[in-house]
Amino acid sequence: MLLSLTRPAKLWVINLRNIRSYHIAKKKIIKDEHYIAKHIFQKIKAKGPITVAEYMKQVLTNTVAGYYMRKDMFGETGDFVTSPEITQMFGEMIAVWFLNEWQKMGSPKPFQIVELGPGRGTLSNDILKVFNHFKSLHKASLHLIEISPTLSDIQAELLCRANFCDENAAAYKKGISHNGVPVHWYKRLNDVPNNFTLFIAHEFFDALPIHKFHRKYNGYKEVLIDVDISNPKSNEHKFKYVLARNHTPMSKVLIKPNESREHVETSPDSILIYKEICERIKLSGGIALICDYGHDGSGTDTFRAFKDHKQVDPLEMPGSADLTADVDFSLIREAANEVGGIISLGPTTQKNFLLKTGLEYRFKSLAQNIKNKKQLENLKECFKFLTDEDKMGERFKFCALFPETVKKILDRYPVIGFS
Ligand SMILES: C[S@@+](CC[C@H](N)C(=O)[O-])C[C@H]1O[C@@H](n2cnc3c(N)ncnc32)[C@H](O)[C@@H]1O
């Protein structure tokens, strides 16, 4: 999640005029910014220190007041901006990549696009537009994994000409996109039908809970969060890190025997989803593209928070800032190996992926048609922001998963951006 550039609005015309939405009553979302702090404080007082994973889960996705549940946090007025929000070129490159790889497999139909954590829905919207442009939406459907009712409303407004909700169904919201594609919303991947799928996850896994460990003389201890009552007069809800005295269940399961890093962060929730994606691709066919900031198994202490485009203390005012940790891409490869029958490619850098997929050509073709100097400057800035090594070009990584059954095709026509 990076800073203060906005999508060049005039380059991308979104027609919101014909939207009709049907809503049913939803669980009340509490807007009190202190609710989460009070809730976690009371929980720790009653039961003792909690894991960082439990803390993240409460802060981000607590059903009544979690950070993601109650507001639109994207863009200049929010806390961070993501690549799809910066420029349409990002989603277009992802779409072109998928189209190309899907066509190499013989364009299997019916097919579904599954986006995990769609934010404002911008990336899915851009992908549908490109598929539509190439007349490739026949027998397609879009399935969104979104836990936030607030964001699912924003996605439906952008993507659909009509939508309705059924909170008791696995697909809690359904709609029809502007280009006629059925769109379904779920809270969990397990509920999505198992068909040939193009999976896309952009800045999703960095938002999933992590467990943190610290190496001490006698092995790894889990980092926990406790209440901080060092100032008894203060009525603020303060928190601090502590180390578990004994081994926790997670420190026994998640630390590998050959681990040597001083700080280790790992996300069992992410590992389960990597495996689920691999199982599905193996069983029903498909392709997955996972894009996020992260490392290849060497990252250490990356748990952090963002508020108003600035990095802040993750324990300060929980619920008011986004929490995130770098994605460990080596765990995707391990999940693929464990499931078997999967080709795992990458991680490669965002710069490499986008340039090899043709970002520069797209940039030049858009630039040719822009007469306004300011808009042209804006487009150039977006291009640089996505690809510069000191901006998003290097820190953001892409990883792709394919079923081993297409190995011969990929040997002959290597996967773009990963060769
Ligand atoms: C950082 S945003 C990324 C948004 C979008 N992909 C983009 O790049 O602009 C994370 C997204 O994942 C969703 N999310 C976070 N935790 C989730 C969970 N446990 N299950 C489903 N969705 C989740 C959030 O509500 C949000 O839509």
PDB file of C-alpha atoms in Angstrom, residues 5-284:
ATOM      1  CA  LEU A   5      -1.232   9.086  -6.372  1.00  0.00           C
ATOM      2  CA  THR A   6      -4.760   8.851  -7.668  1.00  0.00           C
ATOM      3  CA  ARG A   7      -6.228   7.134 -10.672  1.00  0.00           C
ATOM      4  CA  PRO A   8      -6.461   9.613 -13.575  1.00  0.00           C
ATOM      5  CA  ALA A   9     -10.239   9.854 -13.428  1.00  0.00           C
ATOM      6  CA  LYS A  10     -10.795  11.247 -16.911  1.00  0.00           C
ATOM      7  CA  LEU A  11      -8.985   8.371 -18.564  1.00  0.00           C
ATOM      8  CA  TRP A  12     -11.532   5.944 -17.284  1.00  0.00           C
ATOM      9  CA  VAL A  13     -15.174   6.683 -17.707  1.00  0.00           C
ATOM     10  CA  ILE A  14     -17.374   4.741 -15.312  1.00  0.00           C
ATOM     11  CA  ASN A  15     -21.088   4.953 -15.875  1.00  0.00           C
ATOM     12  CA  LEU A  16     -22.844   4.764 -12.540  1.00  0.00           C
ATOM     13  CA  ARG A  17     -26.136   6.212 -13.744  1.00  0.00           C
ATOM     14  CA  ASN A  18     -28.112   3.043 -14.271  1.00  0.00           C
ATOM     15  CA  ILE A  19     -27.391   1.320 -10.999  1.00  0.00           C
ATOM     16  CA  ARG A  20     -30.264  -0.199  -9.084  1.00  0.00           C
ATOM     17  CA  SER A  21     -29.521  -1.946  -5.818  1.00  0.00           C
ATOM     18  CA  TYR A  22     -31.792  -3.928  -3.529  1.00  0.00           C
ATOM     19  CA  HIS A  23     -30.581  -4.134   0.040  1.00  0.00           C
ATOM     20  CA  ILE A  24     -31.858  -6.079   3.003  1.00  0.00           C
ATOM     21  CA  ALA A  25     -31.186  -5.239   6.652  1.00  0.00           C
ATOM     22  CA  LYS A  26     -27.545  -5.779   7.650  1.00  0.00           C
ATOM     23  CA  LYS A  27     -25.772  -6.310  10.925  1.00  0.00           C
ATOM     24  CA  LYS A  28     -25.224  -2.906  12.506  1.00  0.00           C
ATOM     25  CA  ILE A  29     -21.761  -1.492  11.908  1.00  0.00           C
ATOM     26  CA  ILE A  30     -20.457   0.490  14.894  1.00  0.00           C
ATOM     27  CA  LYS A  31     -18.599   3.660  13.937  1.00  0.00           C
ATOM     28  CA  ASP A  32     -17.050   4.286  17.414  1.00  0.00           C
ATOM     29  CA  GLU A  33     -13.276   4.436  16.730  1.00  0.00           C
ATOM     30  CA  HIS A  34     -12.531   3.222  20.287  1.00  0.00           C
ATOM     31  CA  TYR A  35     -14.807   0.178  20.143  1.00  0.00           C
ATOM     32  CA  ILE A  36     -12.070  -2.242  18.989  1.00  0.00           C
ATOM     33  CA  ALA A  37      -9.548  -0.971  21.554  1.00  0.00           C
ATOM     34  CA  LYS A  38     -12.095  -1.410  24.366  1.00  0.00           C
ATOM     35  CA  HIS A  39     -13.131  -4.830  23.078  1.00  0.00           C
ATOM     36  CA  ILE A  40      -9.554  -6.166  22.838  1.00  0.00           C
ATOM     37  CA  PHE A  41      -8.614  -4.593  26.189  1.00  0.00           C
ATOM     38  CA  GLN A  42     -11.494  -6.363  27.945  1.00  0.00           C
ATOM     39  CA  LYS A  43     -10.754  -9.619  26.203  1.00  0.00           C
ATOM     40  CA  ILE A  44      -7.087  -9.597  27.303  1.00  0.00           C
ATOM     41  CA  LYS A  45      -8.018  -8.571  30.863  1.00  0.00           C
ATOM     42  CA  ALA A  46     -10.386 -11.537  31.052  1.00  0.00           C
ATOM     43  CA  LYS A  47      -8.333 -14.218  29.290  1.00  0.00           C
ATOM     44  CA  GLY A  48      -4.710 -13.039  29.106  1.00  0.00           C
ATOM     45  CA  PRO A  49      -2.461 -11.946  26.201  1.00  0.00           C
ATOM     46  CA  ILE A  50      -3.596 -12.727  22.661  1.00  0.00           C
ATOM     47  CA  THR A  51      -1.630 -13.710  19.561  1.00  0.00           C
ATOM     48  CA  VAL A  52      -0.831 -11.118  16.881  1.00  0.00           C
ATOM     49  CA  ALA A  53      -3.090 -13.167  14.566  1.00  0.00           C
ATOM     50  CA  GLU A  54      -6.054 -12.793  16.946  1.00  0.00           C
ATOM     51  CA  TYR A  55      -5.289  -9.078  17.306  1.00  0.00           C
ATOM     52  CA  MET A  56      -5.196  -8.589  13.499  1.00  0.00           C
ATOM     53  CA  LYS A  57      -8.418 -10.542  13.074  1.00  0.00           C
ATOM     54  CA  GLN A  58     -10.250  -8.403  15.616  1.00  0.00           C
ATOM     55  CA  VAL A  59      -8.835  -5.120  14.340  1.00  0.00           C
ATOM     56  CA  LEU A  60      -9.443  -5.774  10.655  1.00  0.00           C
ATOM     57  CA  THR A  61     -12.520  -7.962  10.465  1.00  0.00           C
ATOM     58  CA  ASN A  62     -14.434  -7.788  13.758  1.00  0.00           C
ATOM     59  CA  THR A  63     -17.981  -8.131  12.464  1.00  0.00           C
ATOM     60  CA  VAL A  64     -19.338  -4.921  13.989  1.00  0.00           C
ATOM     61  CA  ALA A  65     -16.386  -2.519  14.012  1.00  0.00           C
ATOM     62  CA  GLY A  66     -13.389  -4.038  12.129  1.00  0.00           C
ATOM     63  CA  TYR A  67     -11.298  -1.670  10.023  1.00  0.00           C
ATOM     64  CA  TYR A  68     -12.340  -3.284   6.721  1.00  0.00           C
ATOM     65  CA  MET A  69     -15.976  -3.634   7.753  1.00  0.00           C
ATOM     66  CA  ARG A  70     -16.964  -0.033   8.108  1.00  0.00           C
ATOM     67  CA  LYS A  71     -15.345   2.305   5.588  1.00  0.00           C
ATOM     68  CA  ASP A  72     -13.744   2.944   2.212  1.00  0.00           C
ATOM     69  CA  MET A  73     -10.059   3.245   3.044  1.00  0.00           C
ATOM     70  CA  PHE A  74      -8.688   3.658  -0.482  1.00  0.00           C
ATOM     71  CA  GLY A  75      -7.386   6.716  -2.304  1.00  0.00           C
ATOM     72  CA  GLU A  76      -6.263  10.192  -1.351  1.00  0.00           C
ATOM     73  CA  THR A  77      -8.860  10.649   1.373  1.00  0.00           C
ATOM     74  CA  GLY A  78      -8.258   7.164   2.779  1.00  0.00           C
ATOM     75  CA  ASP A  79      -5.247   5.430   4.292  1.00  0.00           C
ATOM     76  CA  PHE A  80      -3.509   3.933   1.255  1.00  0.00           C
ATOM     77  CA  VAL A  81      -3.726   3.524  -2.488  1.00  0.00           C
ATOM     78  CA  THR A  82      -3.232   0.303  -4.454  1.00  0.00           C
ATOM     79  CA  SER A  83      -2.021  -0.287  -8.052  1.00  0.00           C
ATOM     80  CA  PRO A  84      -5.479  -0.913  -9.600  1.00  0.00           C
ATOM     81  CA  GLU A  85      -6.641   2.381  -8.069  1.00  0.00           C
ATOM     82  CA  ILE A  86      -3.689   4.273  -9.519  1.00  0.00           C
ATOM     83  CA  THR A  87      -4.281   3.524 -13.178  1.00  0.00           C
ATOM     84  CA  GLN A  88      -6.417   1.381 -15.463  1.00  0.00           C
ATOM     85  CA  MET A  89      -3.180   0.132 -17.089  1.00  0.00           C
ATOM     86  CA  PHE A  90      -2.509  -2.167 -14.132  1.00  0.00           C
ATOM     87  CA  GLY A  91      -5.771  -4.116 -14.411  1.00  0.00           C
ATOM     88  CA  GLU A  92      -5.465  -4.161 -18.182  1.00  0.00           C
ATOM     89  CA  MET A  93      -2.062  -5.845 -18.009  1.00  0.00           C
ATOM     90  CA  ILE A  94      -3.376  -8.451 -15.561  1.00  0.00           C
ATOM     91  CA  ALA A  95      -6.344  -9.090 -17.874  1.00  0.00           C
ATOM     92  CA  VAL A  96      -4.167  -9.387 -20.983  1.00  0.00           C
ATOM     93  CA  TRP A  97      -1.914 -11.842 -19.144  1.00  0.00           C
ATOM     94  CA  PHE A  98      -4.881 -14.003 -18.100  1.00  0.00           C
ATOM     95  CA  LEU A  99      -6.416 -13.864 -21.585  1.00  0.00           C
ATOM     96  CA  ASN A 100      -3.176 -14.988 -23.138  1.00  0.00           C
ATOM     97  CA  GLU A 101      -2.569 -17.859 -20.716  1.00  0.00           C
ATOM     98  CA  TRP A 102      -6.220 -18.966 -20.841  1.00  0.00           C
ATOM     99  CA  GLN A 103      -6.166 -18.989 -24.652  1.00  0.00           C
ATOM    100  CA  LYS A 104      -2.988 -21.098 -24.599  1.00  0.00           C
ATOM    101  CA  MET A 105      -5.026 -23.686 -22.692  1.00  0.00           C
ATOM    102  CA  GLY A 106      -7.706 -23.620 -25.407  1.00  0.00           C
ATOM    103  CA  SER A 107      -9.998 -21.016 -23.720  1.00  0.00           C
ATOM    104  CA  PRO A 108     -11.885 -23.574 -21.570  1.00  0.00           C
ATOM    105  CA  LYS A 109     -15.580 -22.701 -20.993  1.00  0.00           C
ATOM    106  CA  PRO A 110     -17.513 -22.177 -18.843  1.00  0.00           C
ATOM    107  CA  PHE A 111     -14.917 -20.359 -16.768  1.00  0.00           C
ATOM    108  CA  GLN A 112     -15.017 -18.192 -13.692  1.00  0.00           C
ATOM    109  CA  ILE A 113     -12.888 -15.337 -12.458  1.00  0.00           C
ATOM    110  CA  VAL A 114     -12.379 -15.394  -8.690  1.00  0.00           C
ATOM    111  CA  GLU A 115     -10.949 -12.307  -7.025  1.00  0.00           C
ATOM    112  CA  LEU A 116      -9.899 -12.534  -3.389  1.00  0.00           C
ATOM    113  CA  GLY A 117     -10.184  -9.234  -1.493  1.00  0.00           C
ATOM    114  CA  PRO A 118     -11.459  -6.981  -4.304  1.00  0.00           C
ATOM    115  CA  GLY A 119     -11.310  -3.655  -2.410  1.00  0.00           C
ATOM    116  CA  ARG A 120     -13.367  -1.202  -4.453  1.00  0.00           C
ATOM    117  CA  GLY A 121     -13.870  -3.749  -7.256  1.00  0.00           C
ATOM    118  CA  THR A 122     -11.677  -1.756  -9.646  1.00  0.00           C
ATOM    119  CA  LEU A 123      -9.371  -4.598 -10.683  1.00  0.00           C
ATOM    120  CA  SER A 124     -12.261  -6.990 -11.463  1.00  0.00           C
ATOM    121  CA  ASN A 125     -14.011  -4.203 -13.357  1.00  0.00           C
ATOM    122  CA  ASP A 126     -10.916  -3.555 -15.482  1.00  0.00           C
ATOM    123  CA  ILE A 127     -10.456  -7.288 -16.116  1.00  0.00           C
ATOM    124  CA  LEU A 128     -14.086  -7.663 -17.272  1.00  0.00           C
ATOM    125  CA  LYS A 129     -13.710  -4.669 -19.589  1.00  0.00           C
ATOM    126  CA  VAL A 130     -10.654  -6.163 -21.298  1.00  0.00           C
ATOM    127  CA  PHE A 131     -12.273  -9.625 -21.634  1.00  0.00           C
ATOM    128  CA  ASN A 132     -15.358  -7.916 -23.033  1.00  0.00           C
ATOM    129  CA  HIS A 133     -13.233  -5.923 -25.490  1.00  0.00           C
ATOM    130  CA  PHE A 134     -11.817  -9.201 -26.821  1.00  0.00           C
ATOM    131  CA  LYS A 135     -15.326 -10.759 -26.866  1.00  0.00           C
ATOM    132  CA  SER A 136     -14.237 -13.356 -24.313  1.00  0.00           C
ATOM    133  CA  LEU A 137     -16.983 -13.172 -21.693  1.00  0.00           C
ATOM    134  CA  HIS A 138     -19.144 -15.943 -23.139  1.00  0.00           C
ATOM    135  CA  LYS A 139     -19.997 -18.401 -20.313  1.00  0.00           C
ATOM    136  CA  ALA A 140     -17.980 -16.353 -17.799  1.00  0.00           C
ATOM    137  CA  SER A 141     -18.908 -15.535 -14.204  1.00  0.00           C
ATOM    138  CA  LEU A 142     -17.224 -13.415 -11.537  1.00  0.00           C
ATOM    139  CA  HIS A 143     -16.927 -14.537  -7.911  1.00  0.00           C
ATOM    140  CA  LEU A 144     -15.680 -12.154  -5.249  1.00  0.00           C
ATOM    141  CA  ILE A 145     -14.367 -13.179  -1.823  1.00  0.00           C
ATOM    142  CA  GLU A 146     -15.125 -10.188   0.352  1.00  0.00           C
ATOM    143  CA  ILE A 147     -15.679 -10.133   4.087  1.00  0.00           C
ATOM    144  CA  SER A 148     -16.675  -6.471   4.307  1.00  0.00           C
ATOM    145  CA  PRO A 149     -20.333  -5.541   3.755  1.00  0.00           C
ATOM    146  CA  THR A 150     -19.330  -1.916   3.197  1.00  0.00           C
ATOM    147  CA  LEU A 151     -16.784  -2.764   0.507  1.00  0.00           C
ATOM    148  CA  SER A 152     -19.109  -5.327  -1.119  1.00  0.00           C
ATOM    149  CA  ASP A 153     -21.652  -2.511  -1.561  1.00  0.00           C
ATOM    150  CA  ILE A 154     -19.002  -0.308  -3.178  1.00  0.00           C
ATOM    151  CA  GLN A 155     -17.963  -3.193  -5.467  1.00  0.00           C
ATOM    152  CA  ALA A 156     -21.582  -3.879  -6.455  1.00  0.00           C
ATOM    153  CA  GLU A 157     -22.118  -0.228  -7.302  1.00  0.00           C
ATOM    154  CA  LEU A 158     -19.112  -0.164  -9.570  1.00  0.00           C
ATOM    155  CA  LEU A 159     -19.546  -3.562 -11.182  1.00  0.00           C
ATOM    156  CA  CYS A 160     -23.250  -4.230 -11.448  1.00  0.00           C
ATOM    157  CA  ARG A 161     -26.310  -2.812 -13.114  1.00  0.00           C
ATOM    158  CA  ALA A 162     -28.427  -4.612 -10.502  1.00  0.00           C
ATOM    159  CA  ASN A 163     -27.739  -6.619  -7.368  1.00  0.00           C
ATOM    160  CA  PHE A 164     -29.569  -8.170  -4.423  1.00  0.00           C
ATOM    161  CA  CYS A 165     -28.525  -9.624  -1.058  1.00  0.00           C
ATOM    162  CA  ASP A 166     -29.380 -12.838   0.741  1.00  0.00           C
ATOM    163  CA  GLU A 167     -27.421 -12.896   3.982  1.00  0.00           C
ATOM    164  CA  ASN A 168     -28.305 -16.526   4.636  1.00  0.00           C
ATOM    165  CA  ALA A 169     -26.955 -17.882   1.362  1.00  0.00           C
ATOM    166  CA  ALA A 170     -23.306 -18.872   0.757  1.00  0.00           C
ATOM    167  CA  ALA A 171     -23.297 -16.231  -1.986  1.00  0.00           C
ATOM    168  CA  TYR A 172     -24.546 -13.399   0.218  1.00  0.00           C
ATOM    169  CA  LYS A 173     -24.917 -10.985  -2.693  1.00  0.00           C
ATOM    170  CA  LYS A 174     -25.577 -11.538  -6.388  1.00  0.00           C
ATOM    171  CA  GLY A 175     -25.641  -9.218  -9.358  1.00  0.00           C
ATOM    172  CA  ILE A 176     -25.236  -8.829 -13.086  1.00  0.00           C
ATOM    173  CA  SER A 177     -22.278  -6.816 -14.354  1.00  0.00           C
ATOM    174  CA  HIS A 178     -22.614  -4.008 -16.901  1.00  0.00           C
ATOM    175  CA  ASN A 179     -21.323  -6.432 -19.515  1.00  0.00           C
ATOM    176  CA  GLY A 180     -23.873  -9.104 -18.552  1.00  0.00           C
ATOM    177  CA  VAL A 181     -21.684 -11.365 -16.398  1.00  0.00           C
ATOM    178  CA  PRO A 182     -23.192 -12.971 -13.253  1.00  0.00           C
ATOM    179  CA  VAL A 183     -21.369 -11.693 -10.160  1.00  0.00           C
ATOM    180  CA  HIS A 184     -21.478 -13.507  -6.793  1.00  0.00           C
ATOM    181  CA  TRP A 185     -20.066 -12.491  -3.392  1.00  0.00           C
ATOM    182  CA  TYR A 186     -18.838 -14.915  -0.696  1.00  0.00           C
ATOM    183  CA  LYS A 187     -17.076 -14.638   2.649  1.00  0.00           C
ATOM    184  CA  ARG A 188     -14.954 -17.757   2.048  1.00  0.00           C
ATOM    185  CA  LEU A 189     -13.316 -19.404  -0.953  1.00  0.00           C
ATOM    186  CA  ASN A 190     -14.692 -22.814   0.140  1.00  0.00           C
ATOM    187  CA  ASP A 191     -18.192 -21.645  -0.815  1.00  0.00           C
ATOM    188  CA  VAL A 192     -17.284 -20.802  -4.430  1.00  0.00           C
ATOM    189  CA  PRO A 193     -18.308 -23.471  -7.002  1.00  0.00           C
ATOM    190  CA  ASN A 194     -15.421 -25.632  -8.137  1.00  0.00           C
ATOM    191  CA  ASN A 195     -14.966 -24.938 -11.865  1.00  0.00           C
ATOM    192  CA  PHE A 196     -12.185 -23.878 -14.222  1.00  0.00           C
ATOM    193  CA  THR A 197     -11.032 -20.654 -12.552  1.00  0.00           C
ATOM    194  CA  LEU A 198      -8.808 -17.651 -13.123  1.00  0.00           C
ATOM    195  CA  PHE A 199      -7.804 -16.690  -9.563  1.00  0.00           C
ATOM    196  CA  ILE A 200      -6.530 -13.200  -8.849  1.00  0.00           C
ATOM    197  CA  ALA A 201      -5.406 -11.915  -5.443  1.00  0.00           C
ATOM    198  CA  HIS A 202      -3.927  -8.437  -5.270  1.00  0.00           C
ATOM    199  CA  GLU A 203      -2.956  -7.119  -1.829  1.00  0.00           C
ATOM    200  CA  PHE A 204      -5.212  -9.712  -0.210  1.00  0.00           C
ATOM    201  CA  PHE A 205      -2.811 -12.057   1.578  1.00  0.00           C
ATOM    202  CA  ASP A 206      -0.933  -9.196   3.281  1.00  0.00           C
ATOM    203  CA  ALA A 207      -4.176  -8.436   5.143  1.00  0.00           C
ATOM    204  CA  LEU A 208      -4.574 -11.948   6.576  1.00  0.00           C
ATOM    205  CA  PRO A 209      -3.585 -12.599  10.207  1.00  0.00           C
ATOM    206  CA  ILE A 210       0.012 -13.597  10.965  1.00  0.00           C
ATOM    207  CA  HIS A 211       1.637 -15.236  13.959  1.00  0.00           C
ATOM    208  CA  LYS A 212       4.902 -13.623  15.041  1.00  0.00           C
ATOM    209  CA  PHE A 213       7.843 -15.394  16.682  1.00  0.00           C
ATOM    210  CA  HIS A 214      11.090 -14.175  18.207  1.00  0.00           C
ATOM    211  CA  ARG A 215      14.219 -16.316  18.581  1.00  0.00           C
ATOM    212  CA  LYS A 216      15.509 -16.483  22.136  1.00  0.00           C
ATOM    213  CA  TYR A 217      18.354 -18.559  23.624  1.00  0.00           C
ATOM    214  CA  ASN A 218      16.115 -21.542  24.141  1.00  0.00           C
ATOM    215  CA  GLY A 219      14.236 -21.490  20.824  1.00  0.00           C
ATOM    216  CA  TYR A 220      11.400 -19.490  19.295  1.00  0.00           C
ATOM    217  CA  LYS A 221       8.769 -17.833  21.463  1.00  0.00           C
ATOM    218  CA  GLU A 222       5.507 -16.487  20.121  1.00  0.00           C
ATOM    219  CA  VAL A 223       5.020 -12.712  20.309  1.00  0.00           C
ATOM    220  CA  LEU A 224       1.751 -11.889  22.090  1.00  0.00           C
ATOM    221  CA  ILE A 225      -0.146  -8.680  22.781  1.00  0.00           C
ATOM    222  CA  ASP A 226      -0.952  -7.671  26.338  1.00  0.00           C
ATOM    223  CA  VAL A 227      -2.598  -4.629  27.914  1.00  0.00           C
ATOM    224  CA  ASP A 228      -0.199  -1.876  28.948  1.00  0.00           C
ATOM    225  CA  ILE A 229      -1.153  -0.498  32.341  1.00  0.00           C
ATOM    226  CA  SER A 230       2.136   1.327  33.003  1.00  0.00           C
ATOM    227  CA  ASN A 231       0.160   4.559  33.408  1.00  0.00           C
ATOM    228  CA  PRO A 232      -2.736   3.597  35.743  1.00  0.00           C
ATOM    229  CA  LYS A 233      -4.149   7.146  35.635  1.00  0.00           C
ATOM    230  CA  SER A 234      -4.670   7.092  31.885  1.00  0.00           C
ATOM    231  CA  ASN A 235      -8.073   5.874  30.763  1.00  0.00           C
ATOM    232  CA  GLU A 236      -6.756   5.156  27.266  1.00  0.00           C
ATOM    233  CA  HIS A 237      -6.595   1.526  26.152  1.00  0.00           C
ATOM    234  CA  LYS A 238      -2.893   0.864  25.607  1.00  0.00           C
ATOM    235  CA  PHE A 239      -1.220  -2.342  24.435  1.00  0.00           C
ATOM    236  CA  LYS A 240       2.296  -3.786  24.373  1.00  0.00           C
ATOM    237  CA  TYR A 241       4.156  -6.796  22.960  1.00  0.00           C
ATOM    238  CA  VAL A 242       5.198  -9.588  25.307  1.00  0.00           C
ATOM    239  CA  LEU A 243       6.828 -12.953  24.669  1.00  0.00           C
ATOM    240  CA  ALA A 244       4.945 -16.122  25.538  1.00  0.00           C
ATOM    241  CA  ARG A 245       6.606 -17.827  28.493  1.00  0.00           C
ATOM    242  CA  ASN A 246       6.080 -21.288  27.102  1.00  0.00           C
ATOM    243  CA  HIS A 247       5.733 -22.752  23.644  1.00  0.00           C
ATOM    244  CA  THR A 248       2.337 -21.961  22.139  1.00  0.00           C
ATOM    245  CA  PRO A 249       0.549 -24.496  19.877  1.00  0.00           C
ATOM    246  CA  MET A 250       1.488 -22.326  16.889  1.00  0.00           C
ATOM    247  CA  SER A 251       5.186 -22.078  17.792  1.00  0.00           C
ATOM    248  CA  LYS A 252       5.305 -25.889  17.794  1.00  0.00           C
ATOM    249  CA  VAL A 253       3.540 -26.242  14.437  1.00  0.00           C
ATOM    250  CA  LEU A 254       4.752 -23.259  12.418  1.00  0.00           C
ATOM    251  CA  ILE A 255       8.471 -23.001  13.162  1.00  0.00           C
ATOM    252  CA  LYS A 256      10.505 -25.216  10.837  1.00  0.00           C
ATOM    253  CA  PRO A 257      13.420 -27.228  12.301  1.00  0.00           C
ATOM    254  CA  ASN A 258      15.968 -25.400  10.080  1.00  0.00           C
ATOM    255  CA  GLU A 259      14.611 -21.895  10.818  1.00  0.00           C
ATOM    256  CA  SER A 260      17.344 -19.359  11.569  1.00  0.00           C
ATOM    257  CA  ARG A 261      15.768 -15.876  11.296  1.00  0.00           C
ATOM    258  CA  GLU A 262      15.599 -13.779  14.459  1.00  0.00           C
ATOM    259  CA  HIS A 263      11.992 -12.774  13.741  1.00  0.00           C
ATOM    260  CA  VAL A 264       9.560 -15.036  11.930  1.00  0.00           C
ATOM    261  CA  GLU A 265       6.075 -14.170  10.702  1.00  0.00           C
ATOM    262  CA  THR A 266       3.764 -16.713   9.191  1.00  0.00           C
ATOM    263  CA  SER A 267       0.114 -16.828   8.213  1.00  0.00           C
ATOM    264  CA  PRO A 268      -1.611 -20.220   8.603  1.00  0.00           C
ATOM    265  CA  ASP A 269      -4.827 -18.723   7.174  1.00  0.00           C
ATOM    266  CA  SER A 270      -2.933 -17.823   3.994  1.00  0.00           C
ATOM    267  CA  ILE A 271      -1.361 -21.289   3.767  1.00  0.00           C
ATOM    268  CA  LEU A 272      -4.826 -22.901   3.892  1.00  0.00           C
ATOM    269  CA  ILE A 273      -6.027 -20.680   1.037  1.00  0.00           C
ATOM    270  CA  TYR A 274      -2.878 -21.342  -1.062  1.00  0.00           C
ATOM    271  CA  LYS A 275      -3.587 -25.050  -0.672  1.00  0.00           C
ATOM    272  CA  GLU A 276      -7.271 -24.632  -1.502  1.00  0.00           C
ATOM    273  CA  ILE A 277      -6.377 -22.737  -4.703  1.00  0.00           C
ATOM    274  CA  CYS A 278      -3.873 -25.456  -5.679  1.00  0.00           C
ATOM    275  CA  GLU A 279      -6.405 -28.241  -4.997  1.00  0.00           C
ATOM    276  CA  ARG A 280      -8.994 -26.475  -7.142  1.00  0.00           C
ATOM    277  CA  ILE A 281      -6.609 -25.839 -10.037  1.00  0.00           C
ATOM    278  CA  LYS A 282      -5.511 -29.463  -9.905  1.00  0.00           C
ATOM    279  CA  LEU A 283      -9.085 -30.800  -9.827  1.00  0.00           C
ATOM    280  CA  SER A 284     -10.962 -28.445 -12.165  1.00  0.00           C
TER     281      SER A 284
END
